Coordinates of C-alpha atoms in Angstrom, one line a residue:
Chain A
M124 CA 13.6 30.8 -129.9
P125 CA 14.6 34.4 -128.4
K126 CA 17.3 34.0 -126.4
W127 CA 15.7 35.6 -123.6
L128 CA 12.8 33.4 -123.1
P129 CA 14.4 30.0 -121.2
H130 CA 15.3 32.8 -118.5
I131 CA 12.1 34.4 -118.5
L132 CA 10.5 31.1 -118.0
L133 CA 12.9 29.8 -115.4
C134 CA 12.2 33.2 -113.4
A135 CA 8.6 32.6 -113.5
Y136 CA 8.9 29.2 -112.5
F137 CA 11.1 30.1 -109.3
G138 CA 9.0 33.3 -109.0
G139 CA 6.1 31.1 -108.6
F140 CA 7.1 29.0 -105.9
L141 CA 8.7 32.2 -104.5
L142 CA 5.0 33.6 -104.3
L143 CA 3.7 30.0 -102.4
I144 CA 5.9 30.1 -100.0
A145 CA 5.0 34.2 -99.1
V146 CA 1.5 32.5 -99.2
L147 CA 2.4 30.0 -96.7
A148 CA 4.4 32.0 -94.6
W149 CA 1.3 34.9 -94.8
F150 CA -1.7 32.2 -93.8
R151 CA 0.2 30.4 -91.3
P152 CA -2.0 29.3 -88.3
A153 CA -3.3 32.2 -86.6
A154 CA -3.1 30.9 -83.5
H155 CA 0.7 31.0 -83.5
R156 CA 1.0 34.6 -83.8
D157 CA 1.3 36.9 -80.9
N158 CA -1.5 38.3 -79.0
S159 CA -4.5 36.5 -81.2
Q160 CA -6.7 36.4 -77.6
P161 CA -9.0 38.8 -76.8
I162 CA -7.7 39.5 -73.1
A163 CA -4.0 38.9 -72.9
F164 CA -4.4 36.3 -69.9
P165 CA -1.1 34.7 -68.6
H166 CA -0.5 31.2 -67.5
T167 CA 2.9 32.2 -66.3
V168 CA 1.1 34.2 -63.4
H169 CA -1.7 32.6 -62.7
A170 CA -0.6 28.7 -63.3
G171 CA 3.0 29.5 -62.6
R172 CA 3.9 31.9 -59.8
L173 CA 0.4 31.7 -57.8
G174 CA 0.4 28.1 -58.8
L175 CA -3.2 27.8 -58.9
A176 CA -4.4 24.1 -60.0
C177 CA -5.6 23.8 -63.6
N178 CA -8.9 22.9 -62.2
F179 CA -9.5 26.0 -60.4
C180 CA -10.2 27.6 -63.5
H181 CA -10.9 24.4 -65.6
E182 CA -13.4 23.1 -63.3
S183 CA -14.9 20.4 -64.9
V184 CA -11.3 19.0 -66.6
A185 CA -12.1 15.6 -64.6
H186 CA -15.4 15.3 -65.0
G187 CA -16.6 15.9 -68.5
P188 CA -15.4 15.8 -71.8
Q189 CA -14.6 19.5 -72.0
A190 CA -12.0 20.9 -69.7
G191 CA -14.3 24.1 -69.6
M192 CA -13.5 27.5 -69.7
P193 CA -14.0 29.6 -66.7
A194 CA -17.1 31.9 -66.5
V195 CA -16.5 35.9 -66.6
A196 CA -17.7 35.5 -63.0
K197 CA -15.1 33.0 -61.9
C198 CA -12.5 35.9 -63.3
V199 CA -14.0 38.4 -61.5
S200 CA -14.7 37.0 -57.9
C201 CA -10.8 37.8 -57.8
H202 CA -10.2 40.4 -60.0
Q203 CA -12.5 42.8 -58.3
A204 CA -10.1 43.5 -55.9
I205 CA -6.6 42.6 -57.6
A206 CA -5.1 44.9 -60.4
T207 CA -8.2 46.5 -61.1
E208 CA -6.3 49.2 -62.8
R209 CA -4.6 47.2 -65.4
P210 CA -6.0 48.1 -69.0
E211 CA -6.5 43.8 -69.4
I212 CA -8.3 43.3 -66.1
Q213 CA -10.2 46.6 -67.3
K214 CA -11.3 45.0 -70.2
L215 CA -12.1 41.8 -68.0
L216 CA -14.3 43.6 -66.2
S217 CA -16.1 45.6 -69.1
Y218 CA -17.4 42.2 -70.2
Q219 CA -18.7 41.8 -67.1
K220 CA -20.7 44.8 -67.2
K221 CA -21.8 43.9 -70.5
G222 CA -22.5 40.7 -69.5
E223 CA -20.7 39.1 -72.5
P224 CA -18.7 35.9 -72.4
I225 CA -15.1 36.0 -73.6
R226 CA -14.9 34.6 -76.8
W227 CA -11.1 33.1 -76.4
R228 CA -9.5 31.7 -79.7
R229 CA -9.4 28.3 -79.7
I230 CA -6.0 26.6 -79.6
H231 CA -6.4 22.7 -79.4
Q232 CA -9.1 22.3 -82.0
L233 CA -9.9 18.7 -82.6
P234 CA -12.1 17.7 -85.6
D235 CA -15.8 17.2 -85.3
F236 CA -15.4 13.7 -85.9
I237 CA -13.3 13.0 -82.9
Y238 CA -14.9 12.3 -79.8
F239 CA -11.8 13.4 -77.0
S240 CA -12.8 13.2 -73.4
H241 CA -10.4 15.2 -70.8
K242 CA -12.1 13.0 -68.0
R243 CA -11.1 9.6 -69.6
H244 CA -7.5 11.1 -69.8
V245 CA -7.0 12.8 -66.4
S246 CA -8.4 10.0 -64.4
S247 CA -6.1 7.2 -66.4
G248 CA -3.0 9.6 -64.3
L249 CA -1.9 11.5 -67.6
D250 CA -0.5 15.3 -66.4
C251 CA -1.9 17.9 -68.3
S252 CA 1.7 18.4 -69.4
A253 CA 1.7 15.3 -71.8
C254 CA -0.3 16.9 -74.1
H255 CA -0.6 20.9 -73.2
G256 CA 3.2 21.1 -72.6
A257 CA 4.4 23.5 -69.4
I258 CA 1.7 25.5 -69.8
A259 CA 2.4 27.5 -67.1
E260 CA 5.4 29.3 -68.5
M261 CA 3.7 30.3 -71.5
K262 CA 2.8 33.9 -71.4
E263 CA 0.3 33.2 -74.6
V264 CA -0.6 29.5 -74.8
R265 CA 1.0 27.8 -77.9
R266 CA -0.1 24.2 -79.5
V267 CA 3.0 22.0 -78.8
R268 CA 1.6 18.8 -79.6
S269 CA 0.6 17.6 -83.2
L270 CA -2.6 16.4 -82.0
Q271 CA -2.6 14.2 -84.9
M272 CA -4.0 10.4 -84.6
G273 CA -0.6 8.7 -85.2
W274 CA 0.6 10.3 -81.8
C275 CA -2.6 9.4 -80.1
L276 CA -2.2 6.2 -81.4
S277 CA 1.3 5.7 -80.4
C278 CA 0.8 6.8 -76.7
H279 CA -2.6 4.5 -76.6
R280 CA -0.4 1.8 -77.8
S281 CA 2.2 2.2 -75.4
R282 CA -0.4 2.7 -72.4
G283 CA -2.4 0.0 -73.4
A284 CA -5.4 1.8 -73.7
S285 CA -8.1 1.5 -76.3
F286 CA -7.5 0.9 -79.9
D287 CA -10.8 0.5 -81.4
C288 CA -11.9 3.0 -84.1
A289 CA -15.1 3.8 -82.6
T290 CA -13.4 4.9 -79.3
C291 CA -12.7 8.3 -80.9
H292 CA -14.6 8.0 -84.5
K293 CA -18.2 8.4 -83.6
Chain B
M285 CA 23.8 20.4 -68.5
L286 CA 27.2 21.6 -68.0
P287 CA 27.5 25.4 -67.5
V288 CA 30.1 25.5 -70.6
I289 CA 27.7 23.9 -72.5
Q290 CA 24.7 26.4 -71.6
E291 CA 27.3 28.9 -72.1
Q292 CA 28.7 28.0 -75.4
L293 CA 25.8 26.8 -76.9
L294 CA 25.4 29.0 -79.9
L295 CA 29.0 28.2 -80.7
I296 CA 28.3 24.5 -80.4
K297 CA 25.4 24.8 -82.4
A298 CA 27.2 26.5 -84.9
M299 CA 29.9 24.4 -85.0
Q300 CA 27.3 21.5 -85.4
G301 CA 26.0 23.4 -88.6
V302 CA 29.2 24.0 -90.0
C303 CA 30.3 20.3 -89.6
Q304 CA 26.9 19.1 -91.0
T305 CA 27.3 21.1 -94.1
L306 CA 31.2 19.9 -94.7
L307 CA 29.8 16.4 -94.2
C308 CA 26.6 16.9 -96.8
L309 CA 29.0 18.5 -99.1
S310 CA 31.8 15.9 -99.2
L311 CA 29.4 12.8 -99.1
G312 CA 27.4 14.5 -101.6
Y313 CA 30.4 14.8 -103.9
L314 CA 31.8 11.3 -103.3
A315 CA 28.3 9.6 -103.6
G316 CA 27.3 11.0 -106.6
E317 CA 30.8 11.2 -108.4
V318 CA 31.5 7.3 -107.8
L319 CA 27.8 6.3 -109.1
L320 CA 28.0 8.5 -112.5
T321 CA 31.7 7.7 -113.0
L322 CA 31.0 3.8 -112.3
P323 CA 29.3 2.4 -115.4
G324 CA 31.5 4.4 -117.7
K325 CA 34.6 2.8 -116.3
A326 CA 33.9 -0.4 -115.1
L327 CA 31.5 -1.5 -117.2
F328 CA 32.4 -0.2 -120.9
T329 CA 36.4 0.0 -120.8
P330 CA 36.7 -3.8 -121.7
S331 CA 34.8 -3.4 -125.1
A332 CA 35.2 0.0 -126.0
P333 CA 39.1 0.6 -126.1
Q334 CA 40.2 4.0 -124.1
P335 CA 41.1 7.0 -126.0
P336 CA 44.8 8.2 -125.1
S337 CA 45.1 6.8 -121.5
T338 CA 46.9 9.8 -120.2
D339 CA 43.8 12.3 -121.0
T340 CA 41.0 10.0 -120.1
A341 CA 38.2 11.1 -118.3
Q342 CA 39.8 11.8 -114.9
G343 CA 37.4 13.7 -112.6
P344 CA 38.9 16.1 -110.2
K345 CA 41.2 15.1 -108.0
V346 CA 39.7 15.9 -104.6
L347 CA 38.7 13.8 -101.5
T348 CA 40.7 10.9 -102.7
G349 CA 42.8 8.7 -100.4
R350 CA 43.2 7.9 -97.3
R351 CA 43.6 11.2 -95.7
A352 CA 40.2 12.5 -96.9
G353 CA 38.5 9.4 -95.7
L354 CA 40.0 10.4 -92.3
L355 CA 38.7 13.5 -92.2
I356 CA 35.3 13.0 -93.4
A357 CA 34.8 10.0 -90.7
L358 CA 36.2 12.7 -87.8
I359 CA 33.8 15.2 -89.2
M360 CA 30.9 12.6 -88.8
A361 CA 32.0 11.7 -85.7
C362 CA 32.2 15.5 -84.4
N363 CA 28.8 15.9 -86.1
L364 CA 27.0 13.1 -84.3
L365 CA 28.8 14.4 -80.8
L366 CA 27.8 17.8 -81.2
M367 CA 24.3 17.4 -81.8
K368 CA 24.1 15.0 -78.9
I369 CA 25.7 17.6 -76.5
A370 CA 23.3 20.6 -77.9
Y371 CA 20.6 18.8 -78.3
R372 CA 20.6 16.2 -75.3
A373 CA 18.9 13.8 -77.6
A374 CA 18.5 10.6 -75.9
L375 CA 16.8 8.9 -78.9
F376 CA 19.0 5.9 -79.5
T377 CA 21.7 4.2 -77.0
G378 CA 25.1 5.0 -77.5
P379 CA 26.4 1.5 -78.7
F380 CA 23.5 2.0 -81.4
W381 CA 25.2 5.3 -82.7
G382 CA 28.5 3.8 -82.5
G383 CA 27.5 0.9 -85.0
L384 CA 26.0 3.3 -86.7
T385 CA 29.5 5.3 -87.0
V386 CA 31.4 2.1 -87.7
L387 CA 29.2 1.3 -90.6
F388 CA 29.8 4.4 -91.9
I389 CA 33.2 4.2 -91.9
I390 CA 33.2 0.9 -93.6
G391 CA 31.0 2.7 -96.5
L392 CA 33.3 5.5 -96.8
A393 CA 36.4 3.0 -97.1
L394 CA 34.5 0.9 -99.4
I395 CA 34.0 4.3 -101.8
L396 CA 37.7 5.2 -101.1
T397 CA 39.0 2.2 -102.1
A398 CA 36.7 2.2 -105.3
R399 CA 37.7 5.6 -106.2
Q400 CA 41.5 5.0 -106.0
H401 CA 40.5 2.0 -108.7
L402 CA 38.5 4.0 -110.9
K403 CA 41.1 7.3 -111.2
G404 CA 44.2 4.8 -111.9
A405 CA 44.9 4.4 -115.4
H406 CA 43.9 0.5 -115.9
P407 CA 40.4 -0.4 -116.1
A408 CA 38.3 -1.1 -112.7
G409 CA 37.6 -4.5 -112.2
R410 CA 34.4 -6.2 -111.2
L411 CA 35.7 -6.2 -107.5
S412 CA 35.9 -2.2 -107.4
L413 CA 32.4 -2.1 -109.1
A414 CA 30.8 -3.9 -106.3
A415 CA 33.1 -2.1 -103.6
A416 CA 31.6 1.2 -104.9
V417 CA 28.2 0.1 -105.4
I418 CA 28.1 -1.5 -101.8
G419 CA 29.6 1.4 -100.3
D420 CA 27.8 3.9 -102.1
L421 CA 24.4 2.2 -100.8
L422 CA 25.7 1.7 -97.4
L423 CA 26.4 5.7 -97.0
L424 CA 22.9 6.6 -98.5
S425 CA 21.2 4.2 -96.4
I426 CA 22.9 5.6 -93.3
C427 CA 22.3 9.3 -94.6
Y428 CA 18.8 8.5 -95.0
F429 CA 18.7 7.2 -91.8
L430 CA 20.7 10.1 -90.1
L431 CA 18.2 12.6 -92.1
N432 CA 15.1 10.7 -90.7
A433 CA 16.6 10.9 -87.1
E434 CA 17.6 14.6 -87.6
S435 CA 13.3 15.3 -88.8
L436 CA 12.6 13.1 -85.4
L437 CA 14.2 15.7 -83.6
L438 CA 11.5 17.9 -84.4
T439 CA 8.7 16.1 -83.1
P440 CA 9.8 15.6 -79.5
E441 CA 5.7 14.2 -78.9
A442 CA 7.1 11.1 -80.4
W443 CA 10.2 10.4 -78.4
P444 CA 8.7 8.5 -75.5
F445 CA 7.4 5.8 -78.0
L446 CA 10.2 5.2 -80.2
A447 CA 11.4 2.4 -78.0
T448 CA 8.4 0.2 -78.4
R449 CA 7.5 1.2 -82.0
P450 CA 11.0 2.5 -84.1
P451 CA 9.3 2.8 -87.2
L452 CA 8.1 6.0 -85.9
L453 CA 11.8 7.0 -86.7
L454 CA 11.0 6.9 -90.3
S455 CA 9.0 10.3 -91.6
W456 CA 8.1 11.9 -94.8
H457 CA 9.9 14.9 -93.5
G458 CA 13.2 13.1 -93.2
T459 CA 12.2 11.1 -96.8
V460 CA 12.1 14.8 -98.2
R461 CA 15.1 16.2 -96.5
F462 CA 17.2 12.9 -97.9
A463 CA 15.4 13.9 -101.6
Q464 CA 17.2 17.2 -101.5
F465 CA 20.4 15.4 -100.0
T466 CA 20.7 13.7 -103.2
L467 CA 19.9 16.7 -105.2
L468 CA 22.8 18.1 -103.8
A469 CA 24.8 15.4 -104.7
L470 CA 23.7 15.5 -108.0
M471 CA 24.6 19.1 -108.4
L472 CA 28.0 18.6 -106.8
A473 CA 28.6 15.4 -109.4
G474 CA 27.4 18.1 -112.0
L475 CA 30.7 20.1 -111.4
D476 CA 32.8 18.7 -113.6
R477 CA 34.4 20.5 -116.3
R478 CA 35.3 17.7 -118.5
R479 CA 32.2 16.0 -119.1
N480 CA 29.7 18.8 -119.4
R481 CA 27.4 17.2 -116.8
Q482 CA 25.7 20.9 -116.1
V483 CA 22.2 19.2 -117.0
L484 CA 23.0 17.8 -113.7
I485 CA 22.9 21.1 -111.7
F486 CA 19.9 22.4 -113.8
G487 CA 17.5 19.7 -113.5
A488 CA 18.9 19.5 -109.5
A489 CA 18.2 23.5 -109.0
L490 CA 14.7 22.9 -110.9
L491 CA 13.4 20.3 -108.5
W492 CA 14.9 21.9 -105.7
P493 CA 11.5 24.4 -105.2
L494 CA 9.5 21.3 -104.7
G495 CA 11.5 19.6 -102.2
Q496 CA 11.8 23.2 -100.2
I497 CA 7.9 23.4 -100.3
L498 CA 7.1 20.1 -99.0
E499 CA 9.9 20.4 -96.0
L500 CA 7.9 23.5 -95.2
L501 CA 4.6 21.8 -95.5
L502 CA 5.4 18.4 -93.9
G503 CA 7.5 20.1 -90.8
P504 CA 5.9 20.2 -87.7
E505 CA 3.9 23.6 -86.8
L506 CA 5.5 24.6 -83.9
A507 CA 8.4 24.8 -86.3
R508 CA 7.4 27.6 -88.5
S509 CA 8.3 31.1 -88.0
P510 CA 9.1 34.1 -89.9
W511 CA 12.9 33.2 -89.9
L512 CA 12.3 29.4 -91.2
Y513 CA 10.5 31.0 -94.1
L514 CA 13.0 33.2 -94.9
A515 CA 15.8 30.6 -95.0
A516 CA 13.5 28.7 -97.3
A517 CA 13.2 31.8 -99.5
L518 CA 16.8 32.6 -99.7
A519 CA 17.5 28.9 -100.6
L520 CA 14.8 29.2 -103.2
M521 CA 16.4 32.1 -104.4
T522 CA 19.6 30.1 -104.5
S523 CA 18.9 27.5 -106.7
A524 CA 16.9 29.8 -109.2
A525 CA 20.5 31.7 -109.4
L526 CA 21.7 27.9 -110.0
A527 CA 19.1 26.9 -112.6
L528 CA 20.2 30.5 -114.3
M529 CA 23.5 30.1 -114.1
T530 CA 23.7 26.7 -115.9
T531 CA 21.4 27.7 -118.7
G532 CA 23.7 29.5 -120.8
P533 CA 26.1 27.1 -121.1
L534 CA 23.6 24.4 -121.4
L535 CA 22.1 25.8 -124.4
Q536 CA 25.0 26.9 -126.0
K537 CA 26.9 23.7 -125.6
R538 CA 29.7 25.6 -123.7
P539 CA 31.7 24.6 -120.8
L540 CA 30.6 26.1 -117.4
P541 CA 32.6 27.8 -115.4
L542 CA 33.4 25.8 -112.0
T543 CA 33.5 28.4 -109.3
P544 CA 30.3 30.3 -109.4
P545 CA 28.0 27.0 -109.4
L546 CA 30.3 25.4 -106.4
A547 CA 29.7 28.9 -104.6
G548 CA 25.6 28.7 -105.0
I549 CA 25.9 24.7 -104.1
I550 CA 27.7 25.7 -100.7
V551 CA 25.4 28.2 -100.4
L552 CA 22.5 26.2 -101.0
A553 CA 23.7 23.3 -98.4
M554 CA 24.2 26.2 -95.8
L555 CA 20.8 27.1 -96.1
W556 CA 19.6 23.8 -96.2
V557 CA 21.5 22.9 -92.7
L558 CA 20.4 26.1 -91.4
G559 CA 17.1 25.8 -91.8
A560 CA 17.0 22.5 -90.3
Q561 CA 18.7 24.3 -87.3
T562 CA 16.3 27.1 -87.3
A563 CA 13.3 24.1 -87.4
R564 CA 14.9 22.7 -84.1
E565 CA 15.5 26.1 -82.1
N566 CA 11.7 26.6 -82.7
T567 CA 10.5 23.4 -81.8
L568 CA 12.8 22.4 -79.4
T569 CA 11.7 24.6 -76.4
G570 CA 11.2 24.2 -72.8
V571 CA 7.6 24.5 -73.1
A572 CA 7.1 21.9 -75.6
L573 CA 9.5 19.5 -73.7
A574 CA 7.5 19.2 -70.7
G575 CA 5.6 16.1 -70.2
L576 CA 7.3 13.8 -72.3
Q577 CA 8.1 11.8 -69.7
L578 CA 4.5 9.9 -69.2
P579 CA 3.5 8.3 -65.6
P580 CA 3.5 4.9 -65.4
V581 CA 0.1 2.7 -66.6
A582 CA -1.7 1.6 -63.5
G583 CA -1.3 -1.8 -62.6
Q584 CA 1.1 -2.8 -65.5
T585 CA 4.7 -1.7 -63.9
P586 CA 5.0 -3.8 -60.9
A587 CA 5.7 -1.6 -57.3
I588 CA 9.3 -0.6 -56.9
P589 CA 10.6 -2.5 -54.2
S590 CA 10.7 -0.1 -51.1
A591 CA 14.8 -0.5 -50.8
P592 CA 15.2 2.9 -52.7
Q593 CA 12.5 4.7 -51.0
T594 CA 13.5 3.9 -47.5
A595 CA 17.5 5.1 -48.5
A596 CA 15.5 8.2 -50.1
K597 CA 13.3 9.0 -47.4
P598 CA 16.0 10.3 -44.8
Q599 CA 16.8 13.1 -46.8
A600 CA 15.2 15.6 -44.7
A601 CA 13.3 18.4 -46.8
P602 CA 15.0 21.4 -46.7
A603 CA 13.1 23.8 -43.9
I604 CA 10.4 25.9 -45.8
D605 CA 10.3 29.4 -45.4
G606 CA 6.3 30.2 -44.4
G607 CA 6.8 33.8 -44.8
Q608 CA 8.5 33.4 -48.4
L609 CA 5.6 30.8 -49.6
F610 CA 3.0 33.7 -47.9
Q611 CA 4.6 36.2 -50.2
Q612 CA 4.5 34.2 -53.4
K613 CA 1.1 32.4 -53.1
C614 CA -1.0 34.3 -50.7
S615 CA -0.3 37.7 -50.6
V616 CA -2.0 38.8 -54.1
C617 CA -5.6 38.0 -52.1
H618 CA -4.5 38.5 -48.4
R619 CA -3.1 41.4 -46.3
F620 CA -3.2 41.4 -42.7
D621 CA -5.5 44.5 -41.7
Q622 CA -6.9 44.9 -45.0
R623 CA -9.6 43.6 -46.8
L624 CA -8.5 42.6 -50.7
V625 CA -9.8 39.5 -52.3
G626 CA -10.4 37.7 -49.1
P627 CA -10.9 39.0 -45.4
P628 CA -8.3 40.8 -43.1
L629 CA -5.9 37.8 -41.7
N630 CA -6.3 39.6 -38.2
T631 CA -9.7 39.3 -38.1
V632 CA -9.7 35.1 -38.9
L633 CA -6.9 33.9 -37.6
G634 CA -7.7 34.5 -33.9
K635 CA -10.0 31.2 -34.0
Y636 CA -7.0 29.3 -35.1
R637 CA -5.2 30.5 -32.5
P638 CA -5.4 27.5 -30.3
D639 CA -4.9 24.9 -33.1
K640 CA -2.3 25.5 -35.8
N641 CA -3.0 22.2 -37.4
K642 CA -6.6 22.9 -38.3
L643 CA -5.5 26.1 -39.9
A644 CA -2.8 24.3 -41.9
G645 CA -5.7 21.8 -42.4
F646 CA -7.6 24.5 -43.9
L647 CA -4.9 25.6 -46.2
R648 CA -4.5 22.3 -47.8
N649 CA -8.2 22.4 -48.1
P650 CA -9.9 25.5 -48.1
Q651 CA -13.9 25.4 -47.6
K652 CA -16.3 28.3 -47.6
V653 CA -16.8 30.0 -44.5
D654 CA -18.1 33.6 -45.4
P655 CA -20.6 33.8 -47.9
G656 CA -19.2 37.6 -48.4
Y657 CA -16.1 36.3 -49.6
P658 CA -15.4 34.2 -53.2
T659 CA -14.2 30.4 -51.5
M660 CA -10.2 30.3 -51.4
P661 CA -9.1 28.3 -54.1
N662 CA -6.5 25.1 -53.6
L663 CA -3.4 26.1 -53.6
N664 CA -2.1 22.5 -53.9
L665 CA 0.2 22.8 -50.5
T666 CA 2.2 20.2 -49.5
E667 CA 1.6 19.4 -46.0
Q668 CA 4.9 20.5 -44.9
E669 CA 4.3 24.0 -46.8
A670 CA 0.8 24.2 -45.2
D671 CA 2.6 23.7 -41.6
A672 CA 5.3 26.7 -42.4
V673 CA 2.1 28.9 -43.6
A674 CA 0.2 28.3 -40.7
G675 CA 3.3 28.9 -38.3
Y676 CA 4.3 32.3 -40.1
L677 CA 0.6 33.2 -40.0
L678 CA 0.1 32.8 -36.1
D679 CA 3.6 34.1 -34.9
R680 CA 2.9 37.2 -37.2
E681 CA -0.4 37.4 -35.7
T682 CA 0.7 37.3 -32.1
A683 CA 3.7 39.6 -32.8
Q684 CA 1.5 42.6 -33.7
P685 CA -1.8 42.2 -31.8
A686 CA -4.8 42.7 -33.8
P687 CA -7.1 45.6 -33.5
R688 CA -10.2 43.6 -33.6

């Protein structure tokens, strides 16, 4: 056995792991990188400084499973007059001109086999921040809860909510 | 939080990191060394007569005696305290942590006494063997518990449920961290010139990357940042250096120089602790910690007796500045004399002049009035706030008569 062989093997072994970490770092969830949304919408201004209620824009949060994203027209109803010279608002207006919806990148993604209803959770008295954190302080929305089953079940158990599989797995 | 803590938070966290590194190194050394020395000394001495007892395998004389024990216990207490100050983790009660510290001190004392015996010239008895084993188990389980608690700090979403479901404390992340701690302990125990245990360092260094990757994958998503990956990569490189350092001596069966591997292990422990701190910095942000206090379930908690409520009532709400509130919430859409999003206020305020309450009512629950404008959003003003804004608007409007 040549003298250098073990060293080379070791280098290859550790190099492989190093590469793995590099790959992990490269492919970390895109939602956690900055500027991933088509328009840099600041919740800090709308929900924070102005203090708009969540359901002013997310209209169906108390009425259906989806909280709902506001239509472009809703944004424009105020922004036809406010801050129209800013580049991000210009982007918004161009969406309206083209008649296209804004393709927001989804941050809170649940698997297809999960049935989740905002209505239920809001009507049980939960605050939005219980699952979404302090959205009003986020310049760009981040996911601050794991949204994993163990977490859902902990809360369901502690609040006496349904524990039946079919409640969420439909 | 006290202002002093706020100012010195970085220092406190740095001190906590140093404490944890020291603790990890000393405990790892004690736990690993005792376990490895025990069998040879306590079990086989009676049968196999020792070679000249002056030169029998006496491990390096570090961390022996009462003083070392006191020091370690002190560092442990410091670490817990700093952790509590820096992260304000009200995860368990004070008596709980106190009990844990007492157990820790007992385990430490057992181990140190056993080591005292093991170092002595005369063979160790069954008693010291038992003491060493019990002490070691106690210490290791406390370490396991503490590392799990440290991992729990990374998942604030589990905190509210801990009281009803204590098993939430244990996590795979914490288990991996404990495995990494044992690897560190093995490496430290391998630093023994006399008995050529460098194979321990080598093996532990080979296993380290597995733990590192698992730790990264099992950690919460929020914790991952470029810095965390950097720390992981650096730790990986250190373990690679350790493995490379030990291959030569291992293959040629010559004793290992002690200083470079020791330095490597210390760096590795520091990076290990630093990685956890980085993860905590990323996770324990204000935005993630909001909303952890869940509202009581309807119908489950009895209504609180009215005594505290009546006590709270007399605290008159501080006078609200309507003008300031207007600037903050309304002025984005409204001017007195020009159309913005909403109509010029001077043209609409007139009809509310006789009845301020009507205006306040509208502010609290806006309705569509003029089809030429979008509906005003409900800004969730309280009764007092709406009243203050209405007062401000009517005052202002009367102060400068409107050009109708």
